[in-house]
Amino acid sequence: MLSRSVAAGALMSLLGVACASAPPYSGWTPEQLFEHGQRAFDEGDWGEARRAFERLVLTFPGFEQAVEARHYLARSFLSDDQFLSAVSEYTRIVQVYPDHDRTLEAWMGLCRSYAAMSPHPQRDQQYTIQARTTCQNVASDFQGMPVGDSAAVVAREMHAKLAEKAYGEGHFYFQRDIYPSAELVFLDILDVFPQTEVAPKAIARLIEIYEQWEWDEQEEEFRTRLLQTYPDSPEAKALEQPAASDTVSVVRSRAPPRPERLMAWTAVRG
């Protein structure tokens, strides 16, 4: 009896090992995999959803709902903050299936995936630039459609972040009295990011720089520009406030910049 029990136990162990070594979802039909993956996705089980859909697209590439499966796979990556993998899957959809009904959503998913990787403005903005470019393309290609409008919103957000990054660079120079470098950055902001919130801030800093340099003409021009172009900005409202009677005049201890700085300003202005 003991030997039979030992033999039975050994057999169960072997069966357990065999079952454990079998690939996941072995013997499942593509319909079963799709339904299982969809259910897992709806329940927020991103890992299980990915496993089912990955098994489906690898084992049954000709399945009639293979594109929908890839779309679910991309969405599960995006929902689980695996943005590079989401980009890879969405890119596959838009490149391999450009005319499929899901491709429109895939383009928006690509826009959102790049935007999700956009870091804090103080860090490298490679993904922010990629997100802005991708989202601008989607907004342009699908103008007037809901997906185009949504992409345009994300593109503006990325544009504003790049503007904030640029302003941070200019302010870095400004705080350290490296005015020539600060001036160039602030002028560039007005050229590239005129519709962002940092534009009036850049003008306010330029006014201070020109005041220090005693460039009265430029100072007055940018005062007028701030009041006329951004009248509702905090910087314009602060400029409109009358100076206090006991305000001490600013001591202009720094020498004006070299003549070539005036030439650079004139070139940008023109």
PDB file of C-alpha atoms in Angstrom:
ATOM      1  CA  MET A   1       0.000   0.000   0.000  1.00  0.00           C
ATOM      2  CA  LEU A   2       2.798   2.367   0.849  1.00  0.00           C
ATOM      3  CA  SER A   3       4.499   1.789  -2.499  1.00  0.00           C
ATOM      4  CA  ARG A   4       1.250   2.509  -4.325  1.00  0.00           C
ATOM      5  CA  SER A   5       0.839   5.783  -2.443  1.00  0.00           C
ATOM      6  CA  VAL A   6       4.375   6.801  -3.262  1.00  0.00           C
ATOM      7  CA  ALA A   7       3.810   5.956  -6.920  1.00  0.00           C
ATOM      8  CA  ALA A   8       0.578   7.945  -7.000  1.00  0.00           C
ATOM      9  CA  GLY A   9       2.292  10.929  -5.425  1.00  0.00           C
ATOM     10  CA  ALA A  10       5.109  10.764  -7.947  1.00  0.00           C
ATOM     11  CA  LEU A  11       2.597  10.646 -10.783  1.00  0.00           C
ATOM     12  CA  MET A  12       0.770  13.713  -9.480  1.00  0.00           C
ATOM     13  CA  SER A  13       4.067  15.555  -9.199  1.00  0.00           C
ATOM     14  CA  LEU A  14       4.947  14.725 -12.787  1.00  0.00           C
ATOM     15  CA  LEU A  15       1.535  15.897 -13.962  1.00  0.00           C
ATOM     16  CA  GLY A  16       1.979  19.114 -11.999  1.00  0.00           C
ATOM     17  CA  VAL A  17       5.329  19.772 -13.624  1.00  0.00           C
ATOM     18  CA  ALA A  18       3.856  19.050 -17.056  1.00  0.00           C
ATOM     19  CA  CYS A  19       0.982  21.449 -16.446  1.00  0.00           C
ATOM     20  CA  ALA A  20       3.323  24.122 -15.121  1.00  0.00           C
ATOM     21  CA  SER A  21       5.536  23.843 -18.199  1.00  0.00           C
ATOM     22  CA  ALA A  22       2.624  24.141 -20.629  1.00  0.00           C
ATOM     23  CA  PRO A  23       2.358  27.594 -22.293  1.00  0.00           C
ATOM     24  CA  PRO A  24      -0.312  29.966 -20.906  1.00  0.00           C
ATOM     25  CA  TYR A  25      -3.755  29.627 -22.471  1.00  0.00           C
ATOM     26  CA  SER A  26      -2.720  26.390 -24.194  1.00  0.00           C
ATOM     27  CA  GLY A  27      -5.570  25.104 -26.339  1.00  0.00           C
ATOM     28  CA  TRP A  28      -7.576  28.328 -26.187  1.00  0.00           C
ATOM     29  CA  THR A  29      -9.330  29.563 -29.314  1.00  0.00           C
ATOM     30  CA  PRO A  30      -8.739  33.131 -30.524  1.00  0.00           C
ATOM     31  CA  GLU A  31     -12.303  33.997 -29.539  1.00  0.00           C
ATOM     32  CA  GLN A  32     -11.665  32.782 -25.987  1.00  0.00           C
ATOM     33  CA  LEU A  33      -8.432  34.760 -25.762  1.00  0.00           C
ATOM     34  CA  PHE A  34     -10.101  37.918 -27.043  1.00  0.00           C
ATOM     35  CA  GLU A  35     -13.017  37.611 -24.635  1.00  0.00           C
ATOM     36  CA  HIS A  36     -10.704  36.860 -21.705  1.00  0.00           C
ATOM     37  CA  GLY A  37      -8.400  39.770 -22.531  1.00  0.00           C
ATOM     38  CA  GLN A  38     -11.327  42.145 -22.961  1.00  0.00           C
ATOM     39  CA  ARG A  39     -12.782  41.095 -19.622  1.00  0.00           C
ATOM     40  CA  ALA A  40      -9.423  41.557 -17.883  1.00  0.00           C
ATOM     41  CA  PHE A  41      -9.063  44.998 -19.474  1.00  0.00           C
ATOM     42  CA  ASP A  42     -12.524  46.082 -18.337  1.00  0.00           C
ATOM     43  CA  GLU A  43     -11.622  44.964 -14.807  1.00  0.00           C
ATOM     44  CA  GLY A  44      -8.400  46.984 -14.866  1.00  0.00           C
ATOM     45  CA  ASP A  45      -6.148  43.933 -14.800  1.00  0.00           C
ATOM     46  CA  TRP A  46      -3.669  45.360 -17.308  1.00  0.00           C
ATOM     47  CA  GLY A  47      -1.120  42.569 -16.917  1.00  0.00           C
ATOM     48  CA  GLU A  48      -3.591  39.776 -17.571  1.00  0.00           C
ATOM     49  CA  ALA A  49      -5.091  41.685 -20.485  1.00  0.00           C
ATOM     50  CA  ARG A  50      -1.648  42.106 -22.051  1.00  0.00           C
ATOM     51  CA  ARG A  51      -0.805  38.442 -21.657  1.00  0.00           C
ATOM     52  CA  ALA A  52      -4.031  37.348 -23.340  1.00  0.00           C
ATOM     53  CA  PHE A  53      -3.806  39.795 -26.229  1.00  0.00           C
ATOM     54  CA  GLU A  54      -0.100  39.169 -26.791  1.00  0.00           C
ATOM     55  CA  ARG A  55      -0.833  35.437 -26.978  1.00  0.00           C
ATOM     56  CA  LEU A  56      -3.662  36.146 -29.395  1.00  0.00           C
ATOM     57  CA  VAL A  57      -1.755  38.344 -31.872  1.00  0.00           C
ATOM     58  CA  LEU A  58       1.287  36.040 -31.841  1.00  0.00           C
ATOM     59  CA  THR A  59      -0.620  32.774 -32.215  1.00  0.00           C
ATOM     60  CA  PHE A  60      -3.475  33.918 -34.458  1.00  0.00           C
ATOM     61  CA  PRO A  61      -2.173  36.875 -36.545  1.00  0.00           C
ATOM     62  CA  GLY A  62      -4.929  36.301 -39.104  1.00  0.00           C
ATOM     63  CA  PHE A  63      -7.744  36.545 -36.562  1.00  0.00           C
ATOM     64  CA  GLU A  64     -10.427  38.932 -37.801  1.00  0.00           C
ATOM     65  CA  GLN A  65     -10.220  41.019 -34.633  1.00  0.00           C
ATOM     66  CA  ALA A  66      -6.421  41.087 -34.496  1.00  0.00           C
ATOM     67  CA  VAL A  67      -6.286  44.883 -34.918  1.00  0.00           C
ATOM     68  CA  GLU A  68      -8.784  45.376 -32.093  1.00  0.00           C
ATOM     69  CA  ALA A  69      -6.625  43.054 -29.993  1.00  0.00           C
ATOM     70  CA  ARG A  70      -3.549  45.170 -30.720  1.00  0.00           C
ATOM     71  CA  HIS A  71      -5.512  48.267 -29.830  1.00  0.00           C
ATOM     72  CA  TYR A  72      -6.446  46.753 -26.468  1.00  0.00           C
ATOM     73  CA  LEU A  73      -2.822  45.743 -26.026  1.00  0.00           C
ATOM     74  CA  ALA A  74      -1.634  49.306 -26.647  1.00  0.00           C
ATOM     75  CA  ARG A  75      -4.273  50.718 -24.291  1.00  0.00           C
ATOM     76  CA  SER A  76      -3.260  48.279 -21.557  1.00  0.00           C
ATOM     77  CA  PHE A  77       0.353  49.464 -21.865  1.00  0.00           C
ATOM     78  CA  LEU A  78      -0.749  53.090 -21.713  1.00  0.00           C
ATOM     79  CA  SER A  79      -3.024  52.477 -18.727  1.00  0.00           C
ATOM     80  CA  ASP A  80      -0.187  50.710 -16.909  1.00  0.00           C
ATOM     81  CA  ASP A  81       2.257  53.613 -17.528  1.00  0.00           C
ATOM     82  CA  GLN A  82       4.392  51.546 -19.917  1.00  0.00           C
ATOM     83  CA  PHE A  83       4.485  54.362 -22.417  1.00  0.00           C
ATOM     84  CA  LEU A  84       7.317  53.230 -24.699  1.00  0.00           C
ATOM     85  CA  SER A  85       5.561  49.901 -25.243  1.00  0.00           C
ATOM     86  CA  ALA A  86       2.315  51.778 -25.904  1.00  0.00           C
ATOM     87  CA  VAL A  87       4.100  53.920 -28.508  1.00  0.00           C
ATOM     88  CA  SER A  88       5.439  50.769 -30.155  1.00  0.00           C
ATOM     89  CA  GLU A  89       1.992  49.159 -30.404  1.00  0.00           C
ATOM     90  CA  TYR A  90       0.209  52.303 -31.575  1.00  0.00           C
ATOM     91  CA  THR A  91       2.930  52.886 -34.180  1.00  0.00           C
ATOM     92  CA  ARG A  92       2.446  49.349 -35.470  1.00  0.00           C
ATOM     93  CA  ILE A  93      -1.288  49.949 -35.890  1.00  0.00           C
ATOM     94  CA  VAL A  94      -0.968  53.257 -37.780  1.00  0.00           C
ATOM     95  CA  GLN A  95       1.772  51.915 -40.045  1.00  0.00           C
ATOM     96  CA  VAL A  96       0.445  48.420 -40.801  1.00  0.00           C
ATOM     97  CA  TYR A  97      -3.281  49.189 -40.758  1.00  0.00           C
ATOM     98  CA  PRO A  98      -3.572  52.828 -41.951  1.00  0.00           C
ATOM     99  CA  ASP A  99      -7.151  52.405 -43.202  1.00  0.00           C
ATOM    100  CA  HIS A 100      -8.584  50.461 -40.273  1.00  0.00           C
ATOM    101  CA  ASP A 101     -11.351  51.969 -38.149  1.00  0.00           C
ATOM    102  CA  ARG A 102      -9.112  51.757 -35.076  1.00  0.00           C
ATOM    103  CA  THR A 103      -6.302  53.757 -36.673  1.00  0.00           C
ATOM    104  CA  LEU A 104      -7.878  57.090 -35.767  1.00  0.00           C
ATOM    105  CA  GLU A 105      -7.879  56.124 -32.090  1.00  0.00           C
ATOM    106  CA  ALA A 106      -4.348  54.793 -32.452  1.00  0.00           C
ATOM    107  CA  TRP A 107      -3.105  58.177 -33.639  1.00  0.00           C
ATOM    108  CA  MET A 108      -4.619  59.822 -30.582  1.00  0.00           C
ATOM    109  CA  GLY A 109      -3.124  57.090 -28.394  1.00  0.00           C
ATOM    110  CA  LEU A 110       0.278  57.844 -29.902  1.00  0.00           C
ATOM    111  CA  CYS A 111      -0.196  61.525 -29.107  1.00  0.00           C
ATOM    112  CA  ARG A 112      -1.163  60.795 -25.505  1.00  0.00           C
ATOM    113  CA  SER A 113       1.635  58.248 -25.013  1.00  0.00           C
ATOM    114  CA  TYR A 114       4.338  60.731 -26.001  1.00  0.00           C
ATOM    115  CA  ALA A 115       2.676  63.425 -23.884  1.00  0.00           C
ATOM    116  CA  ALA A 116       2.645  61.085 -20.890  1.00  0.00           C
ATOM    117  CA  MET A 117       6.436  60.762 -21.182  1.00  0.00           C
ATOM    118  CA  SER A 118       6.919  64.533 -21.189  1.00  0.00           C
ATOM    119  CA  PRO A 119       8.994  65.334 -18.080  1.00  0.00           C
ATOM    120  CA  HIS A 120       9.214  68.344 -15.768  1.00  0.00           C
ATOM    121  CA  PRO A 121      10.227  71.522 -17.676  1.00  0.00           C
ATOM    122  CA  GLN A 122      13.637  71.557 -15.980  1.00  0.00           C
ATOM    123  CA  ARG A 123      14.575  68.218 -17.580  1.00  0.00           C
ATOM    124  CA  ASP A 124      15.365  67.256 -21.175  1.00  0.00           C
ATOM    125  CA  GLN A 125      12.310  67.862 -23.353  1.00  0.00           C
ATOM    126  CA  GLN A 126      12.894  65.323 -26.139  1.00  0.00           C
ATOM    127  CA  TYR A 127       9.580  63.569 -25.530  1.00  0.00           C
ATOM    128  CA  THR A 128       7.773  66.896 -25.142  1.00  0.00           C
ATOM    129  CA  ILE A 129       8.965  67.918 -28.590  1.00  0.00           C
ATOM    130  CA  GLN A 130       7.945  64.540 -30.009  1.00  0.00           C
ATOM    131  CA  ALA A 131       4.542  64.827 -28.348  1.00  0.00           C
ATOM    132  CA  ARG A 132       3.972  68.329 -29.696  1.00  0.00           C
ATOM    133  CA  THR A 133       4.949  67.283 -33.228  1.00  0.00           C
ATOM    134  CA  THR A 134       2.808  64.135 -33.171  1.00  0.00           C
ATOM    135  CA  CYS A 135      -0.210  65.864 -31.667  1.00  0.00           C
ATOM    136  CA  GLN A 136       0.066  68.808 -34.067  1.00  0.00           C
ATOM    137  CA  ASN A 137       0.099  66.380 -36.986  1.00  0.00           C
ATOM    138  CA  VAL A 138      -2.977  64.581 -35.658  1.00  0.00           C
ATOM    139  CA  ALA A 139      -4.744  67.896 -35.088  1.00  0.00           C
ATOM    140  CA  SER A 140      -3.925  68.983 -38.632  1.00  0.00           C
ATOM    141  CA  ASP A 141      -4.818  65.687 -40.323  1.00  0.00           C
ATOM    142  CA  PHE A 142      -8.122  65.347 -38.485  1.00  0.00           C
ATOM    143  CA  GLN A 143      -9.088  69.004 -38.180  1.00  0.00           C
ATOM    144  CA  GLY A 144     -12.728  69.528 -37.294  1.00  0.00           C
ATOM    145  CA  MET A 145     -13.074  66.047 -35.814  1.00  0.00           C
ATOM    146  CA  PRO A 146     -13.188  65.311 -32.058  1.00  0.00           C
ATOM    147  CA  VAL A 147      -9.854  63.481 -32.184  1.00  0.00           C
ATOM    148  CA  GLY A 148      -8.283  66.461 -33.957  1.00  0.00           C
ATOM    149  CA  ASP A 149      -9.621  68.865 -31.340  1.00  0.00           C
ATOM    150  CA  SER A 150      -8.332  66.660 -28.518  1.00  0.00           C
ATOM    151  CA  ALA A 151      -4.907  66.395 -30.124  1.00  0.00           C
ATOM    152  CA  ALA A 152      -4.770  70.172 -30.537  1.00  0.00           C
ATOM    153  CA  VAL A 153      -5.355  70.615 -26.806  1.00  0.00           C
ATOM    154  CA  VAL A 154      -2.478  68.259 -25.961  1.00  0.00           C
ATOM    155  CA  ALA A 155      -0.248  69.976 -28.540  1.00  0.00           C
ATOM    156  CA  ARG A 156      -0.884  73.352 -26.879  1.00  0.00           C
ATOM    157  CA  GLU A 157      -0.043  71.874 -23.492  1.00  0.00           C
ATOM    158  CA  MET A 158       3.263  70.563 -24.817  1.00  0.00           C
ATOM    159  CA  HIS A 159       3.977  73.909 -26.502  1.00  0.00           C
ATOM    160  CA  ALA A 160       3.369  75.703 -23.219  1.00  0.00           C
ATOM    161  CA  LYS A 161       5.740  73.346 -21.421  1.00  0.00           C
ATOM    162  CA  LEU A 162       8.482  74.057 -23.944  1.00  0.00           C
ATOM    163  CA  ALA A 163       7.864  77.759 -23.438  1.00  0.00           C
ATOM    164  CA  GLU A 164       8.210  77.305 -19.688  1.00  0.00           C
ATOM    165  CA  LYS A 165      11.472  75.460 -20.253  1.00  0.00           C
ATOM    166  CA  ALA A 166      12.792  78.343 -22.366  1.00  0.00           C
ATOM    167  CA  TYR A 167      11.715  80.935 -19.823  1.00  0.00           C
ATOM    168  CA  GLY A 168      13.478  78.999 -17.067  1.00  0.00           C
ATOM    169  CA  GLU A 169      16.689  79.181 -19.070  1.00  0.00           C
ATOM    170  CA  GLY A 170      16.325  82.923 -19.601  1.00  0.00           C
ATOM    171  CA  HIS A 171      15.483  83.509 -15.961  1.00  0.00           C
ATOM    172  CA  PHE A 172      18.579  81.540 -14.946  1.00  0.00           C
ATOM    173  CA  TYR A 173      20.745  84.052 -16.820  1.00  0.00           C
ATOM    174  CA  PHE A 174      18.660  87.002 -15.626  1.00  0.00           C
ATOM    175  CA  GLN A 175      19.041  86.116 -11.942  1.00  0.00           C
ATOM    176  CA  ARG A 176      22.808  85.946 -12.380  1.00  0.00           C
ATOM    177  CA  ASP A 177      22.944  89.288 -14.214  1.00  0.00           C
ATOM    178  CA  ILE A 178      24.063  87.612 -17.437  1.00  0.00           C
ATOM    179  CA  TYR A 179      21.841  89.997 -19.318  1.00  0.00           C
ATOM    180  CA  PRO A 180      23.063  89.513 -22.920  1.00  0.00           C
ATOM    181  CA  SER A 181      22.246  85.793 -22.795  1.00  0.00           C
ATOM    182  CA  ALA A 182      18.964  86.428 -20.984  1.00  0.00           C
ATOM    183  CA  GLU A 183      17.949  89.001 -23.586  1.00  0.00           C
ATOM    184  CA  LEU A 184      18.490  86.584 -26.454  1.00  0.00           C
ATOM    185  CA  VAL A 185      16.399  83.884 -24.770  1.00  0.00           C
ATOM    186  CA  PHE A 186      13.550  86.273 -23.946  1.00  0.00           C
ATOM    187  CA  LEU A 187      13.488  87.683 -27.481  1.00  0.00           C
ATOM    188  CA  ASP A 188      13.383  84.146 -28.839  1.00  0.00           C
ATOM    189  CA  ILE A 189      10.425  83.365 -26.570  1.00  0.00           C
ATOM    190  CA  LEU A 190       8.485  86.262 -28.076  1.00  0.00           C
ATOM    191  CA  ASP A 191       9.220  84.925 -31.532  1.00  0.00           C
ATOM    192  CA  VAL A 192       8.477  81.229 -30.891  1.00  0.00           C
ATOM    193  CA  PHE A 193       5.985  81.274 -27.989  1.00  0.00           C
ATOM    194  CA  PRO A 194       4.014  84.552 -28.330  1.00  0.00           C
ATOM    195  CA  GLN A 195       0.672  83.020 -27.310  1.00  0.00           C
ATOM    196  CA  THR A 196       1.866  81.414 -24.077  1.00  0.00           C
ATOM    197  CA  GLU A 197       1.707  82.698 -20.517  1.00  0.00           C
ATOM    198  CA  VAL A 198       5.458  83.182 -20.351  1.00  0.00           C
ATOM    199  CA  ALA A 199       5.493  85.756 -23.170  1.00  0.00           C
ATOM    200  CA  PRO A 200       4.435  88.738 -20.981  1.00  0.00           C
ATOM    201  CA  LYS A 201       6.886  87.529 -18.332  1.00  0.00           C
ATOM    202  CA  ALA A 202       9.659  87.621 -20.920  1.00  0.00           C
ATOM    203  CA  ILE A 203       8.699  91.182 -21.894  1.00  0.00           C
ATOM    204  CA  ALA A 204       8.734  92.267 -18.255  1.00  0.00           C
ATOM    205  CA  ARG A 205      12.270  90.906 -17.868  1.00  0.00           C
ATOM    206  CA  LEU A 206      13.359  92.625 -21.097  1.00  0.00           C
ATOM    207  CA  ILE A 207      12.062  95.934 -19.770  1.00  0.00           C
ATOM    208  CA  GLU A 208      14.198  95.467 -16.674  1.00  0.00           C
ATOM    209  CA  ILE A 209      17.234  94.594 -18.772  1.00  0.00           C
ATOM    210  CA  TYR A 210      16.864  97.647 -20.998  1.00  0.00           C
ATOM    211  CA  GLU A 211      16.332  99.813 -17.951  1.00  0.00           C
ATOM    212  CA  GLN A 212      19.641  98.572 -16.567  1.00  0.00           C
ATOM    213  CA  TRP A 213      21.357  99.195 -19.895  1.00  0.00           C
ATOM    214  CA  GLU A 214      19.723 102.655 -20.221  1.00  0.00           C
ATOM    215  CA  TRP A 215      18.281 101.692 -23.589  1.00  0.00           C
ATOM    216  CA  ASP A 216      15.359 104.081 -23.244  1.00  0.00           C
ATOM    217  CA  GLU A 217      13.944 103.520 -26.725  1.00  0.00           C
ATOM    218  CA  GLN A 218      13.813  99.739 -26.348  1.00  0.00           C
ATOM    219  CA  GLU A 219      12.474  99.983 -22.817  1.00  0.00           C
ATOM    220  CA  GLU A 220       9.619 102.214 -23.915  1.00  0.00           C
ATOM    221  CA  GLU A 221       8.835 100.043 -26.929  1.00  0.00           C
ATOM    222  CA  PHE A 222       8.503  96.915 -24.826  1.00  0.00           C
ATOM    223  CA  ARG A 223       6.446  98.709 -22.209  1.00  0.00           C
ATOM    224  CA  THR A 224       4.000  99.663 -24.941  1.00  0.00           C
ATOM    225  CA  ARG A 225       4.096  96.147 -26.373  1.00  0.00           C
ATOM    226  CA  LEU A 226       3.313  94.601 -23.003  1.00  0.00           C
ATOM    227  CA  LEU A 227       0.355  96.904 -22.379  1.00  0.00           C
ATOM    228  CA  GLN A 228      -1.105  96.544 -25.866  1.00  0.00           C
ATOM    229  CA  THR A 229      -0.485  92.868 -26.571  1.00  0.00           C
ATOM    230  CA  TYR A 230      -1.026  91.383 -23.107  1.00  0.00           C
ATOM    231  CA  PRO A 231      -3.255  93.938 -21.323  1.00  0.00           C
ATOM    232  CA  ASP A 232      -4.822  91.359 -19.001  1.00  0.00           C
ATOM    233  CA  SER A 233      -1.563  89.784 -17.866  1.00  0.00           C
ATOM    234  CA  PRO A 234      -0.344  90.307 -14.281  1.00  0.00           C
ATOM    235  CA  GLU A 235       2.815  91.868 -15.714  1.00  0.00           C
ATOM    236  CA  ALA A 236       0.835  94.495 -17.642  1.00  0.00           C
ATOM    237  CA  LYS A 237      -1.350  95.299 -14.653  1.00  0.00           C
ATOM    238  CA  ALA A 238       1.747  95.699 -12.479  1.00  0.00           C
ATOM    239  CA  LEU A 239       3.214  98.068 -15.053  1.00  0.00           C
ATOM    240  CA  GLU A 240       0.068 100.186 -15.028  1.00  0.00           C
ATOM    241  CA  GLN A 241       0.240 100.752 -11.280  1.00  0.00           C
ATOM    242  CA  PRO A 242       1.649 104.198 -10.475  1.00  0.00           C
ATOM    243  CA  ALA A 243       5.042 104.176  -8.824  1.00  0.00           C
ATOM    244  CA  ALA A 244       5.078 104.923  -5.104  1.00  0.00           C
ATOM    245  CA  SER A 245       6.217 108.424  -4.225  1.00  0.00           C
ATOM    246  CA  ASP A 246       9.021 107.118  -2.073  1.00  0.00           C
ATOM    247  CA  THR A 247      10.380 104.717  -4.702  1.00  0.00           C
ATOM    248  CA  VAL A 248      14.128 104.875  -4.934  1.00  0.00           C
ATOM    249  CA  SER A 249      15.523 105.142  -8.438  1.00  0.00           C
ATOM    250  CA  VAL A 250      17.280 102.077  -9.779  1.00  0.00           C
ATOM    251  CA  VAL A 251      21.031 102.417  -9.721  1.00  0.00           C
ATOM    252  CA  ARG A 252      22.351 101.551 -13.156  1.00  0.00           C
ATOM    253  CA  SER A 253      25.747 100.328 -12.137  1.00  0.00           C
ATOM    254  CA  ARG A 254      26.261  98.060 -15.106  1.00  0.00           C
ATOM    255  CA  ALA A 255      27.716  99.404 -18.313  1.00  0.00           C
ATOM    256  CA  PRO A 256      25.511  99.157 -21.392  1.00  0.00           C
ATOM    257  CA  PRO A 257      26.302  96.203 -23.652  1.00  0.00           C
ATOM    258  CA  ARG A 258      28.700  96.428 -26.526  1.00  0.00           C
ATOM    259  CA  PRO A 259      27.453  97.853 -29.849  1.00  0.00           C
ATOM    260  CA  GLU A 260      27.060  94.374 -31.327  1.00  0.00           C
ATOM    261  CA  ARG A 261      24.331  93.686 -28.745  1.00  0.00           C
ATOM    262  CA  LEU A 262      22.345  96.590 -30.195  1.00  0.00           C
ATOM    263  CA  MET A 263      22.844  95.125 -33.668  1.00  0.00           C
ATOM    264  CA  ALA A 264      21.578  91.741 -32.464  1.00  0.00           C
ATOM    265  CA  TRP A 265      18.491  93.329 -30.934  1.00  0.00           C
ATOM    266  CA  THR A 266      17.808  95.303 -34.103  1.00  0.00           C
ATOM    267  CA  ALA A 267      18.123  92.157 -36.234  1.00  0.00           C
ATOM    268  CA  VAL A 268      15.648  90.223 -34.059  1.00  0.00           C
ATOM    269  CA  ARG A 269      13.298  93.186 -33.984  1.00  0.00           C
ATOM    270  CA  GLY A 270      13.372  93.510 -37.761  1.00  0.00           C
TER     271      GLY A 270
END
